[in-house]
Amino acid sequence: MEQIVSILKEALEPIGGVGEKTNRGLGDGPVLGPEPPAMYEEWPTLEFPDLTKSILDLFTKTTSESVSSSLLYELTRSDSEESEQASIRLQTDDQLRWCMQVLNHSLTLSFYTHREYETVHGAVRIYLHWLLALTDIPDGNIPTPLLNTPEKYFRNIIDALRNLFCRRSEVKGEVPRGLAIERQAREVETVLDAIRGLTHSASRKYQNEVWARTLSFLLNSADLLLADPLSPEEMGMRVGSRVVDTLFDLWFHAVMNEEIPSPTYWRTLAALCRRWRHHVTVVESWARKLLALTVLVCRKMYGDEYCRISIRELNDHR
């Protein structure tokens, strides 16, 4: 907070001292100097990896769906049952990577049939459970390689979860389009809540990695959802506001706690926000966050009684 206040004070002070006059005949105002370039324009933007591919993509839809469904049934049952006889323990890197190939493919399936939806739901549940390996009290059912080196697999898992934010083509299925969109939106919201929780619960030694990957994940996921215009019946209309709010909430939290890895992240956020500005939800969410931050800065500079706007009320209206 002190850094933000200091930056604002410096920005409000004219260059060359208060009251210094100009001799160029353009008025008696203070010399403010040349207009500065846009923030971090000299820095590159982040390069997001391609969406995760799976070996199952090479097979027919029927075969890949069958393999995914069968494996997810076994893994989710093992994850929930206490019987050692029924439990599946992944002990080696090869075993874990093979299962992740199937899980990655499962996240690309449709939401129009009950079987595919249950498979996607199971894959999300398993991946979010495995992310607990980054906390101080991981679950014993998590695969051994993940427990030993969770940061090694964290990027692969969080990259795969981006597939949930991709628009699904409308197909003839067992449920109407509205229900399919609602199913996908619920899975997206589950992931957002879990990722938000992980930024608070991750072990101290993994905090830097978690914040860097989380911010990159949210930037890329929001772009997948919001880069193109949306029709009224698309998933982005249902969950776009939630995605943007989560991104900005965690972004400001990272700023306040000095967790932004580099100016490249700021440069990327600025570039993407320009690409999303046709969405009203982006403008509204950013405005709410700026107002809340302005209230905090004003109270820090002039006392708690200076600005009586309730930040809690702002959050309640999200």
PDB file of C-alpha atoms in Angstrom:
ATOM      1  CA  MET A   1       0.000   0.000   0.000  1.00  0.00           C
ATOM      2  CA  GLU A   2       2.851   2.394   0.835  1.00  0.00           C
ATOM      3  CA  GLN A   3       4.264   1.853  -2.655  1.00  0.00           C
ATOM      4  CA  ILE A   4       0.940   2.708  -4.300  1.00  0.00           C
ATOM      5  CA  VAL A   5       0.575   5.874  -2.218  1.00  0.00           C
ATOM      6  CA  SER A   6       4.136   6.908  -3.059  1.00  0.00           C
ATOM      7  CA  ILE A   7       3.572   6.381  -6.782  1.00  0.00           C
ATOM      8  CA  LEU A   8       0.387   8.462  -6.720  1.00  0.00           C
ATOM      9  CA  LYS A   9       2.082  11.300  -4.843  1.00  0.00           C
ATOM     10  CA  GLU A  10       4.961  11.355  -7.324  1.00  0.00           C
ATOM     11  CA  ALA A  11       2.557  11.310 -10.256  1.00  0.00           C
ATOM     12  CA  LEU A  12       0.705  14.351  -8.901  1.00  0.00           C
ATOM     13  CA  GLU A  13       3.848  16.451  -8.457  1.00  0.00           C
ATOM     14  CA  PRO A  14       4.833  18.560 -11.509  1.00  0.00           C
ATOM     15  CA  ILE A  15       8.269  18.034 -12.974  1.00  0.00           C
ATOM     16  CA  GLY A  16      10.744  20.770 -12.092  1.00  0.00           C
ATOM     17  CA  GLY A  17       8.987  21.802  -8.891  1.00  0.00           C
ATOM     18  CA  VAL A  18       5.586  23.178  -8.028  1.00  0.00           C
ATOM     19  CA  GLY A  19       4.810  26.523  -9.641  1.00  0.00           C
ATOM     20  CA  GLU A  20       7.692  26.487 -12.148  1.00  0.00           C
ATOM     21  CA  LYS A  21       6.677  28.432 -15.255  1.00  0.00           C
ATOM     22  CA  THR A  22       7.227  27.698 -18.900  1.00  0.00           C
ATOM     23  CA  ASN A  23       8.863  30.206 -21.250  1.00  0.00           C
ATOM     24  CA  ARG A  24       7.318  28.864 -24.437  1.00  0.00           C
ATOM     25  CA  GLY A  25       4.304  31.167 -24.368  1.00  0.00           C
ATOM     26  CA  LEU A  26       1.795  28.333 -23.852  1.00  0.00           C
ATOM     27  CA  GLY A  27       0.443  29.616 -20.558  1.00  0.00           C
ATOM     28  CA  ASP A  28       1.479  29.985 -16.979  1.00  0.00           C
ATOM     29  CA  GLY A  29       0.863  26.408 -15.853  1.00  0.00           C
ATOM     30  CA  PRO A  30       3.496  24.197 -14.254  1.00  0.00           C
ATOM     31  CA  VAL A  31       5.937  22.291 -16.417  1.00  0.00           C
ATOM     32  CA  LEU A  32       4.707  18.703 -16.566  1.00  0.00           C
ATOM     33  CA  GLY A  33       7.264  17.417 -19.047  1.00  0.00           C
ATOM     34  CA  PRO A  34       6.657  15.243 -22.112  1.00  0.00           C
ATOM     35  CA  GLU A  35       3.892  12.686 -22.034  1.00  0.00           C
ATOM     36  CA  PRO A  36       5.355   9.395 -20.801  1.00  0.00           C
ATOM     37  CA  PRO A  37       5.027   6.220 -22.884  1.00  0.00           C
ATOM     38  CA  ALA A  38       2.435   3.626 -21.981  1.00  0.00           C
ATOM     39  CA  MET A  39       3.415   1.536 -18.981  1.00  0.00           C
ATOM     40  CA  TYR A  40       5.821  -1.303 -19.760  1.00  0.00           C
ATOM     41  CA  GLU A  41       5.456  -0.900 -23.540  1.00  0.00           C
ATOM     42  CA  GLU A  42       9.070  -2.000 -23.935  1.00  0.00           C
ATOM     43  CA  TRP A  43       8.351  -5.354 -22.291  1.00  0.00           C
ATOM     44  CA  PRO A  44       7.116  -8.373 -24.286  1.00  0.00           C
ATOM     45  CA  THR A  45       3.781 -10.054 -23.645  1.00  0.00           C
ATOM     46  CA  LEU A  46       3.444 -13.545 -22.255  1.00  0.00           C
ATOM     47  CA  GLU A  47       3.460 -16.412 -24.727  1.00  0.00           C
ATOM     48  CA  PHE A  48       0.810 -18.931 -23.795  1.00  0.00           C
ATOM     49  CA  PRO A  49       1.426 -22.602 -24.607  1.00  0.00           C
ATOM     50  CA  ASP A  50      -0.816 -24.418 -27.035  1.00  0.00           C
ATOM     51  CA  LEU A  51      -3.771 -26.243 -25.574  1.00  0.00           C
ATOM     52  CA  THR A  52      -2.837 -29.654 -24.251  1.00  0.00           C
ATOM     53  CA  LYS A  53      -3.069 -32.537 -26.703  1.00  0.00           C
ATOM     54  CA  SER A  54      -3.512 -36.193 -25.849  1.00  0.00           C
ATOM     55  CA  ILE A  55      -2.601 -39.487 -27.470  1.00  0.00           C
ATOM     56  CA  LEU A  56      -6.332 -40.271 -27.459  1.00  0.00           C
ATOM     57  CA  ASP A  57      -6.867 -37.501 -30.006  1.00  0.00           C
ATOM     58  CA  LEU A  58      -5.430 -39.900 -32.604  1.00  0.00           C
ATOM     59  CA  PHE A  59      -8.215 -42.433 -32.121  1.00  0.00           C
ATOM     60  CA  THR A  60     -11.849 -42.381 -33.123  1.00  0.00           C
ATOM     61  CA  LYS A  61     -14.319 -40.463 -31.000  1.00  0.00           C
ATOM     62  CA  THR A  62     -16.021 -43.663 -29.879  1.00  0.00           C
ATOM     63  CA  THR A  63     -12.765 -45.276 -28.774  1.00  0.00           C
ATOM     64  CA  SER A  64     -11.365 -42.225 -27.003  1.00  0.00           C
ATOM     65  CA  GLU A  65     -14.633 -41.576 -25.173  1.00  0.00           C
ATOM     66  CA  SER A  66     -14.855 -45.193 -24.061  1.00  0.00           C
ATOM     67  CA  VAL A  67     -11.293 -45.239 -22.724  1.00  0.00           C
ATOM     68  CA  SER A  68     -11.756 -41.913 -20.939  1.00  0.00           C
ATOM     69  CA  SER A  69     -15.052 -42.923 -19.373  1.00  0.00           C
ATOM     70  CA  SER A  70     -13.766 -46.280 -18.134  1.00  0.00           C
ATOM     71  CA  LEU A  71     -10.571 -44.863 -16.665  1.00  0.00           C
ATOM     72  CA  LEU A  72     -12.330 -41.944 -14.986  1.00  0.00           C
ATOM     73  CA  TYR A  73     -14.812 -44.325 -13.415  1.00  0.00           C
ATOM     74  CA  GLU A  74     -11.971 -46.324 -11.864  1.00  0.00           C
ATOM     75  CA  LEU A  75     -10.018 -43.269 -10.714  1.00  0.00           C
ATOM     76  CA  THR A  76     -12.970 -41.444  -9.168  1.00  0.00           C
ATOM     77  CA  ARG A  77     -14.127 -44.590  -7.385  1.00  0.00           C
ATOM     78  CA  SER A  78     -10.621 -45.163  -6.073  1.00  0.00           C
ATOM     79  CA  ASP A  79     -10.436 -41.569  -4.926  1.00  0.00           C
ATOM     80  CA  SER A  80     -13.625 -41.865  -2.874  1.00  0.00           C
ATOM     81  CA  GLU A  81     -13.389 -45.367  -1.399  1.00  0.00           C
ATOM     82  CA  GLU A  82     -11.365 -46.144   1.697  1.00  0.00           C
ATOM     83  CA  SER A  83     -10.765 -49.789   0.905  1.00  0.00           C
ATOM     84  CA  GLU A  84      -7.128 -50.403   0.093  1.00  0.00           C
ATOM     85  CA  GLN A  85      -8.134 -53.249  -2.184  1.00  0.00           C
ATOM     86  CA  ALA A  86     -10.182 -50.914  -4.360  1.00  0.00           C
ATOM     87  CA  SER A  87      -7.643 -48.087  -4.381  1.00  0.00           C
ATOM     88  CA  ILE A  88      -5.455 -47.364  -7.376  1.00  0.00           C
ATOM     89  CA  ARG A  89      -2.015 -46.057  -6.463  1.00  0.00           C
ATOM     90  CA  LEU A  90       0.042 -44.411  -9.192  1.00  0.00           C
ATOM     91  CA  GLN A  91       3.625 -44.983  -8.117  1.00  0.00           C
ATOM     92  CA  THR A  92       5.779 -43.971 -11.092  1.00  0.00           C
ATOM     93  CA  ASP A  93       6.119 -41.023 -13.446  1.00  0.00           C
ATOM     94  CA  ASP A  94       5.162 -43.190 -16.420  1.00  0.00           C
ATOM     95  CA  GLN A  95       1.954 -44.334 -14.755  1.00  0.00           C
ATOM     96  CA  LEU A  96       1.022 -40.796 -13.806  1.00  0.00           C
ATOM     97  CA  ARG A  97       1.785 -39.331 -17.226  1.00  0.00           C
ATOM     98  CA  TRP A  98      -0.245 -42.032 -18.947  1.00  0.00           C
ATOM     99  CA  CYS A  99      -3.269 -41.259 -16.780  1.00  0.00           C
ATOM    100  CA  MET A 100      -2.806 -37.544 -17.381  1.00  0.00           C
ATOM    101  CA  GLN A 101      -3.021 -38.164 -21.123  1.00  0.00           C
ATOM    102  CA  VAL A 102      -6.500 -39.588 -20.585  1.00  0.00           C
ATOM    103  CA  LEU A 103      -7.499 -36.853 -18.141  1.00  0.00           C
ATOM    104  CA  ASN A 104      -6.379 -34.168 -20.576  1.00  0.00           C
ATOM    105  CA  HIS A 105      -8.516 -35.657 -23.321  1.00  0.00           C
ATOM    106  CA  SER A 106     -11.476 -35.931 -20.956  1.00  0.00           C
ATOM    107  CA  LEU A 107     -11.437 -32.163 -20.433  1.00  0.00           C
ATOM    108  CA  THR A 108     -12.124 -31.620 -24.146  1.00  0.00           C
ATOM    109  CA  LEU A 109     -15.308 -33.706 -24.272  1.00  0.00           C
ATOM    110  CA  SER A 110     -18.783 -32.381 -24.896  1.00  0.00           C
ATOM    111  CA  PHE A 111     -21.377 -31.502 -22.258  1.00  0.00           C
ATOM    112  CA  TYR A 112     -24.300 -32.686 -24.388  1.00  0.00           C
ATOM    113  CA  THR A 113     -24.398 -36.311 -23.214  1.00  0.00           C
ATOM    114  CA  HIS A 114     -24.587 -37.607 -19.667  1.00  0.00           C
ATOM    115  CA  ARG A 115     -21.659 -39.970 -20.142  1.00  0.00           C
ATOM    116  CA  GLU A 116     -19.316 -37.308 -21.493  1.00  0.00           C
ATOM    117  CA  TYR A 117     -20.365 -34.829 -18.830  1.00  0.00           C
ATOM    118  CA  GLU A 118     -19.668 -37.320 -16.046  1.00  0.00           C
ATOM    119  CA  THR A 119     -16.252 -37.949 -17.586  1.00  0.00           C
ATOM    120  CA  VAL A 120     -15.418 -34.233 -17.710  1.00  0.00           C
ATOM    121  CA  HIS A 121     -16.716 -33.765 -14.174  1.00  0.00           C
ATOM    122  CA  GLY A 122     -14.564 -36.642 -12.947  1.00  0.00           C
ATOM    123  CA  ALA A 123     -11.439 -35.282 -14.640  1.00  0.00           C
ATOM    124  CA  VAL A 124     -11.951 -31.859 -13.045  1.00  0.00           C
ATOM    125  CA  ARG A 125     -12.494 -33.430  -9.642  1.00  0.00           C
ATOM    126  CA  ILE A 126      -9.330 -35.527  -9.879  1.00  0.00           C
ATOM    127  CA  TYR A 127      -7.083 -32.711 -11.104  1.00  0.00           C
ATOM    128  CA  LEU A 128      -8.294 -30.305  -8.423  1.00  0.00           C
ATOM    129  CA  HIS A 129      -7.756 -32.987  -5.797  1.00  0.00           C
ATOM    130  CA  TRP A 130      -4.216 -33.556  -7.041  1.00  0.00           C
ATOM    131  CA  LEU A 131      -3.440 -29.847  -6.712  1.00  0.00           C
ATOM    132  CA  LEU A 132      -3.621 -30.340  -2.948  1.00  0.00           C
ATOM    133  CA  ALA A 133      -0.103 -31.745  -3.287  1.00  0.00           C
ATOM    134  CA  LEU A 134       1.035 -28.108  -3.275  1.00  0.00           C
ATOM    135  CA  THR A 135      -0.369 -27.516   0.217  1.00  0.00           C
ATOM    136  CA  ASP A 136       1.159 -28.292   3.598  1.00  0.00           C
ATOM    137  CA  ILE A 137      -1.313 -31.117   4.275  1.00  0.00           C
ATOM    138  CA  PRO A 138      -1.665 -33.103   1.023  1.00  0.00           C
ATOM    139  CA  ASP A 139      -4.008 -36.067   0.808  1.00  0.00           C
ATOM    140  CA  GLY A 140      -2.463 -39.521   0.940  1.00  0.00           C
ATOM    141  CA  ASN A 141      -4.446 -40.669  -2.121  1.00  0.00           C
ATOM    142  CA  ILE A 142      -2.506 -38.297  -4.376  1.00  0.00           C
ATOM    143  CA  PRO A 143      -0.071 -40.131  -6.706  1.00  0.00           C
ATOM    144  CA  THR A 144       3.408 -40.560  -5.261  1.00  0.00           C
ATOM    145  CA  PRO A 145       5.274 -38.650  -8.024  1.00  0.00           C
ATOM    146  CA  LEU A 146       2.961 -35.680  -7.460  1.00  0.00           C
ATOM    147  CA  LEU A 147       3.605 -35.720  -3.737  1.00  0.00           C
ATOM    148  CA  ASN A 148       7.355 -35.833  -4.315  1.00  0.00           C
ATOM    149  CA  THR A 149       7.570 -33.022  -6.899  1.00  0.00           C
ATOM    150  CA  PRO A 150       4.209 -31.223  -7.151  1.00  0.00           C
ATOM    151  CA  GLU A 151       5.655 -28.182  -8.905  1.00  0.00           C
ATOM    152  CA  LYS A 152       6.802 -30.464 -11.729  1.00  0.00           C
ATOM    153  CA  TYR A 153       3.206 -31.369 -12.617  1.00  0.00           C
ATOM    154  CA  PHE A 154       1.419 -28.198 -11.566  1.00  0.00           C
ATOM    155  CA  ARG A 155       1.942 -26.449 -14.881  1.00  0.00           C
ATOM    156  CA  ASN A 156       0.739 -29.486 -16.856  1.00  0.00           C
ATOM    157  CA  ILE A 157      -2.427 -29.750 -14.785  1.00  0.00           C
ATOM    158  CA  ILE A 158      -3.318 -26.079 -14.855  1.00  0.00           C
ATOM    159  CA  ASP A 159      -2.590 -25.859 -18.581  1.00  0.00           C
ATOM    160  CA  ALA A 160      -4.930 -28.779 -19.231  1.00  0.00           C
ATOM    161  CA  LEU A 161      -7.735 -27.117 -17.258  1.00  0.00           C
ATOM    162  CA  ARG A 162      -7.793 -24.309 -19.837  1.00  0.00           C
ATOM    163  CA  ASN A 163      -9.752 -26.644 -22.114  1.00  0.00           C
ATOM    164  CA  LEU A 164     -12.814 -26.050 -19.946  1.00  0.00           C
ATOM    165  CA  PHE A 165     -12.886 -22.412 -21.070  1.00  0.00           C
ATOM    166  CA  CYS A 166     -13.030 -23.265 -24.770  1.00  0.00           C
ATOM    167  CA  ARG A 167     -16.335 -22.903 -26.549  1.00  0.00           C
ATOM    168  CA  ARG A 168     -18.000 -26.177 -27.419  1.00  0.00           C
ATOM    169  CA  SER A 169     -19.659 -26.700 -30.776  1.00  0.00           C
ATOM    170  CA  GLU A 170     -23.378 -27.290 -30.644  1.00  0.00           C
ATOM    171  CA  VAL A 171     -24.194 -30.929 -31.335  1.00  0.00           C
ATOM    172  CA  LYS A 172     -27.265 -33.080 -31.118  1.00  0.00           C
ATOM    173  CA  GLY A 173     -27.204 -34.759 -27.745  1.00  0.00           C
ATOM    174  CA  GLU A 174     -29.248 -35.863 -24.795  1.00  0.00           C
ATOM    175  CA  VAL A 175     -29.692 -32.382 -23.313  1.00  0.00           C
ATOM    176  CA  PRO A 176     -30.600 -28.953 -24.742  1.00  0.00           C
ATOM    177  CA  ARG A 177     -27.948 -26.318 -25.397  1.00  0.00           C
ATOM    178  CA  GLY A 178     -28.906 -24.301 -22.330  1.00  0.00           C
ATOM    179  CA  LEU A 179     -28.247 -27.204 -19.965  1.00  0.00           C
ATOM    180  CA  ALA A 180     -24.955 -28.034 -21.684  1.00  0.00           C
ATOM    181  CA  ILE A 181     -23.824 -24.425 -21.208  1.00  0.00           C
ATOM    182  CA  GLU A 182     -24.875 -24.515 -17.559  1.00  0.00           C
ATOM    183  CA  ARG A 183     -22.899 -27.717 -17.018  1.00  0.00           C
ATOM    184  CA  GLN A 184     -19.768 -26.206 -18.501  1.00  0.00           C
ATOM    185  CA  ALA A 185     -20.236 -22.994 -16.528  1.00  0.00           C
ATOM    186  CA  ARG A 186     -20.473 -24.917 -13.254  1.00  0.00           C
ATOM    187  CA  GLU A 187     -17.214 -26.729 -13.978  1.00  0.00           C
ATOM    188  CA  VAL A 188     -15.513 -23.429 -14.816  1.00  0.00           C
ATOM    189  CA  GLU A 189     -16.742 -21.907 -11.556  1.00  0.00           C
ATOM    190  CA  THR A 190     -15.494 -24.929  -9.620  1.00  0.00           C
ATOM    191  CA  VAL A 191     -12.035 -24.511 -11.134  1.00  0.00           C
ATOM    192  CA  LEU A 192     -11.972 -20.767 -10.429  1.00  0.00           C
ATOM    193  CA  ASP A 193     -12.900 -21.329  -6.781  1.00  0.00           C
ATOM    194  CA  ALA A 194     -10.247 -24.028  -6.401  1.00  0.00           C
ATOM    195  CA  ILE A 195      -7.524 -21.916  -8.018  1.00  0.00           C
ATOM    196  CA  ARG A 196      -8.431 -18.957  -5.821  1.00  0.00           C
ATOM    197  CA  GLY A 197      -8.229 -21.178  -2.753  1.00  0.00           C
ATOM    198  CA  LEU A 198      -4.875 -22.576  -3.833  1.00  0.00           C
ATOM    199  CA  THR A 199      -3.286 -19.112  -3.881  1.00  0.00           C
ATOM    200  CA  HIS A 200      -4.041 -18.906  -0.152  1.00  0.00           C
ATOM    201  CA  SER A 201      -3.408 -22.510   0.892  1.00  0.00           C
ATOM    202  CA  ALA A 202      -0.293 -23.359  -1.126  1.00  0.00           C
ATOM    203  CA  SER A 203       2.815 -24.122   0.870  1.00  0.00           C
ATOM    204  CA  ARG A 204       5.166 -21.201   1.354  1.00  0.00           C
ATOM    205  CA  LYS A 205       7.867 -22.727  -0.836  1.00  0.00           C
ATOM    206  CA  TYR A 206       5.441 -23.024  -3.766  1.00  0.00           C
ATOM    207  CA  GLN A 207       3.806 -19.592  -3.464  1.00  0.00           C
ATOM    208  CA  ASN A 208       5.854 -17.917  -6.194  1.00  0.00           C
ATOM    209  CA  GLU A 209       5.211 -20.741  -8.638  1.00  0.00           C
ATOM    210  CA  VAL A 210       1.505 -20.859  -7.803  1.00  0.00           C
ATOM    211  CA  TRP A 211       1.023 -17.122  -8.291  1.00  0.00           C
ATOM    212  CA  ALA A 212       2.969 -16.985 -11.550  1.00  0.00           C
ATOM    213  CA  ARG A 213       1.106 -19.932 -13.065  1.00  0.00           C
ATOM    214  CA  THR A 214      -2.272 -18.844 -11.711  1.00  0.00           C
ATOM    215  CA  LEU A 215      -2.088 -15.351 -13.186  1.00  0.00           C
ATOM    216  CA  SER A 216      -0.918 -16.714 -16.526  1.00  0.00           C
ATOM    217  CA  PHE A 217      -3.704 -19.313 -16.452  1.00  0.00           C
ATOM    218  CA  LEU A 218      -6.385 -16.708 -15.729  1.00  0.00           C
ATOM    219  CA  LEU A 219      -5.122 -14.365 -18.440  1.00  0.00           C
ATOM    220  CA  ASN A 220      -5.092 -17.126 -21.037  1.00  0.00           C
ATOM    221  CA  SER A 221      -8.411 -18.648 -19.943  1.00  0.00           C
ATOM    222  CA  ALA A 222     -10.173 -15.286 -20.011  1.00  0.00           C
ATOM    223  CA  ASP A 223      -8.783 -14.654 -23.481  1.00  0.00           C
ATOM    224  CA  LEU A 224     -10.040 -18.016 -24.737  1.00  0.00           C
ATOM    225  CA  LEU A 225     -13.486 -17.057 -23.499  1.00  0.00           C
ATOM    226  CA  LEU A 226     -13.658 -13.343 -24.309  1.00  0.00           C
ATOM    227  CA  ALA A 227     -11.421 -12.596 -27.299  1.00  0.00           C
ATOM    228  CA  ASP A 228     -14.256 -12.975 -29.810  1.00  0.00           C
ATOM    229  CA  PRO A 229     -17.740 -11.455 -29.645  1.00  0.00           C
ATOM    230  CA  LEU A 230     -20.328 -13.571 -27.869  1.00  0.00           C
ATOM    231  CA  SER A 231     -23.842 -14.458 -28.876  1.00  0.00           C
ATOM    232  CA  PRO A 232     -26.556 -14.339 -26.177  1.00  0.00           C
ATOM    233  CA  GLU A 233     -26.636 -18.132 -25.884  1.00  0.00           C
ATOM    234  CA  GLU A 234     -22.916 -18.771 -25.476  1.00  0.00           C
ATOM    235  CA  MET A 235     -21.151 -19.968 -22.356  1.00  0.00           C
ATOM    236  CA  GLY A 236     -19.154 -16.739 -22.156  1.00  0.00           C
ATOM    237  CA  MET A 237     -22.328 -14.782 -21.457  1.00  0.00           C
ATOM    238  CA  ARG A 238     -23.112 -17.109 -18.562  1.00  0.00           C
ATOM    239  CA  VAL A 239     -19.709 -17.157 -16.869  1.00  0.00           C
ATOM    240  CA  GLY A 240     -17.698 -14.309 -18.421  1.00  0.00           C
ATOM    241  CA  SER A 241     -18.335 -11.930 -15.526  1.00  0.00           C
ATOM    242  CA  ARG A 242     -17.180 -14.529 -13.005  1.00  0.00           C
ATOM    243  CA  VAL A 243     -13.967 -15.188 -14.927  1.00  0.00           C
ATOM    244  CA  VAL A 244     -13.118 -11.489 -15.224  1.00  0.00           C
ATOM    245  CA  ASP A 245     -13.923 -10.788 -11.570  1.00  0.00           C
ATOM    246  CA  THR A 246     -11.695 -13.646 -10.445  1.00  0.00           C
ATOM    247  CA  LEU A 247      -8.839 -12.434 -12.647  1.00  0.00           C
ATOM    248  CA  PHE A 248      -9.040  -8.855 -11.375  1.00  0.00           C
ATOM    249  CA  ASP A 249      -9.572  -9.914  -7.743  1.00  0.00           C
ATOM    250  CA  LEU A 250      -6.475 -12.089  -7.720  1.00  0.00           C
ATOM    251  CA  TRP A 251      -4.542  -9.535  -9.765  1.00  0.00           C
ATOM    252  CA  PHE A 252      -5.062  -6.786  -7.206  1.00  0.00           C
ATOM    253  CA  HIS A 253      -4.325  -9.233  -4.411  1.00  0.00           C
ATOM    254  CA  ALA A 254      -1.051 -10.082  -6.146  1.00  0.00           C
ATOM    255  CA  VAL A 255      -0.251  -6.379  -6.529  1.00  0.00           C
ATOM    256  CA  MET A 256      -0.860  -5.649  -2.858  1.00  0.00           C
ATOM    257  CA  ASN A 257       1.335  -8.588  -1.836  1.00  0.00           C
ATOM    258  CA  GLU A 258       4.028  -8.007  -4.480  1.00  0.00           C
ATOM    259  CA  GLU A 259       3.339 -11.298  -6.239  1.00  0.00           C
ATOM    260  CA  ILE A 260       3.369 -10.023  -9.852  1.00  0.00           C
ATOM    261  CA  PRO A 261       6.357 -11.932 -11.300  1.00  0.00           C
ATOM    262  CA  SER A 262       7.494  -9.300 -13.827  1.00  0.00           C
ATOM    263  CA  PRO A 263       6.320  -6.268 -15.863  1.00  0.00           C
ATOM    264  CA  THR A 264       5.594  -8.726 -18.676  1.00  0.00           C
ATOM    265  CA  TYR A 265       2.414  -9.665 -16.826  1.00  0.00           C
ATOM    266  CA  TRP A 266       1.272  -6.030 -16.705  1.00  0.00           C
ATOM    267  CA  ARG A 267       2.045  -5.652 -20.394  1.00  0.00           C
ATOM    268  CA  THR A 268       0.000  -8.758 -21.174  1.00  0.00           C
ATOM    269  CA  LEU A 269      -2.950  -7.641 -19.056  1.00  0.00           C
ATOM    270  CA  ALA A 270      -3.031  -4.270 -20.828  1.00  0.00           C
ATOM    271  CA  ALA A 271      -2.907  -5.879 -24.272  1.00  0.00           C
ATOM    272  CA  LEU A 272      -5.631  -8.406 -23.482  1.00  0.00           C
ATOM    273  CA  CYS A 273      -7.945  -5.862 -21.858  1.00  0.00           C
ATOM    274  CA  ARG A 274      -7.822  -3.843 -25.061  1.00  0.00           C
ATOM    275  CA  ARG A 275      -8.888  -6.978 -26.900  1.00  0.00           C
ATOM    276  CA  TRP A 276     -11.770  -7.600 -24.473  1.00  0.00           C
ATOM    277  CA  ARG A 277     -13.096  -4.052 -24.289  1.00  0.00           C
ATOM    278  CA  HIS A 278     -16.157  -4.907 -26.385  1.00  0.00           C
ATOM    279  CA  HIS A 279     -17.442  -6.811 -23.326  1.00  0.00           C
ATOM    280  CA  VAL A 280     -19.355  -4.635 -20.880  1.00  0.00           C
ATOM    281  CA  THR A 281     -18.538  -7.016 -18.021  1.00  0.00           C
ATOM    282  CA  VAL A 282     -14.817  -6.296 -18.419  1.00  0.00           C
ATOM    283  CA  VAL A 283     -15.329  -2.536 -18.153  1.00  0.00           C
ATOM    284  CA  GLU A 284     -17.703  -2.871 -15.196  1.00  0.00           C
ATOM    285  CA  SER A 285     -15.467  -5.246 -13.264  1.00  0.00           C
ATOM    286  CA  TRP A 286     -12.336  -3.144 -13.809  1.00  0.00           C
ATOM    287  CA  ALA A 287     -14.219  -0.017 -12.717  1.00  0.00           C
ATOM    288  CA  ARG A 288     -15.357  -1.703  -9.492  1.00  0.00           C
ATOM    289  CA  LYS A 289     -11.826  -2.800  -8.677  1.00  0.00           C
ATOM    290  CA  LEU A 290     -10.410   0.666  -9.381  1.00  0.00           C
ATOM    291  CA  LEU A 291     -13.041   2.276  -7.171  1.00  0.00           C
ATOM    292  CA  ALA A 292     -12.279  -0.129  -4.330  1.00  0.00           C
ATOM    293  CA  LEU A 293      -8.543   0.493  -4.693  1.00  0.00           C
ATOM    294  CA  THR A 294      -9.084   4.257  -4.806  1.00  0.00           C
ATOM    295  CA  VAL A 295     -11.028   4.071  -1.541  1.00  0.00           C
ATOM    296  CA  LEU A 296      -8.163   2.178   0.104  1.00  0.00           C
ATOM    297  CA  VAL A 297      -5.559   4.645  -1.165  1.00  0.00           C
ATOM    298  CA  CYS A 298      -7.593   7.673  -0.044  1.00  0.00           C
ATOM    299  CA  ARG A 299      -8.036   6.210   3.426  1.00  0.00           C
ATOM    300  CA  LYS A 300      -4.333   5.489   3.618  1.00  0.00           C
ATOM    301  CA  MET A 301      -3.422   9.034   2.592  1.00  0.00           C
ATOM    302  CA  TYR A 302      -6.097  11.040   4.421  1.00  0.00           C
ATOM    303  CA  GLY A 303      -7.504   8.801   7.147  1.00  0.00           C
ATOM    304  CA  ASP A 304     -10.315   6.276   7.441  1.00  0.00           C
ATOM    305  CA  GLU A 305     -13.006   8.957   7.645  1.00  0.00           C
ATOM    306  CA  TYR A 306     -12.060  10.658   4.364  1.00  0.00           C
ATOM    307  CA  CYS A 307     -13.907   8.287   2.031  1.00  0.00           C
ATOM    308  CA  ARG A 308     -17.055   6.642   3.344  1.00  0.00           C
ATOM    309  CA  ILE A 309     -17.765   4.375   0.364  1.00  0.00           C
ATOM    310  CA  SER A 310     -18.211   0.826   1.624  1.00  0.00           C
ATOM    311  CA  ILE A 311     -15.943  -1.594  -0.193  1.00  0.00           C
ATOM    312  CA  ARG A 312     -17.933  -4.499   1.215  1.00  0.00           C
ATOM    313  CA  GLU A 313     -21.055  -3.162  -0.457  1.00  0.00           C
ATOM    314  CA  LEU A 314     -19.167  -2.983  -3.738  1.00  0.00           C
ATOM    315  CA  ASN A 315     -18.178  -6.618  -3.408  1.00  0.00           C
ATOM    316  CA  ASP A 316     -21.733  -7.636  -2.537  1.00  0.00           C
ATOM    317  CA  HIS A 317     -22.959  -6.232  -5.853  1.00  0.00           C
ATOM    318  CA  ARG A 318     -20.601  -8.330  -7.936  1.00  0.00           C
TER     319      ARG A 318
END
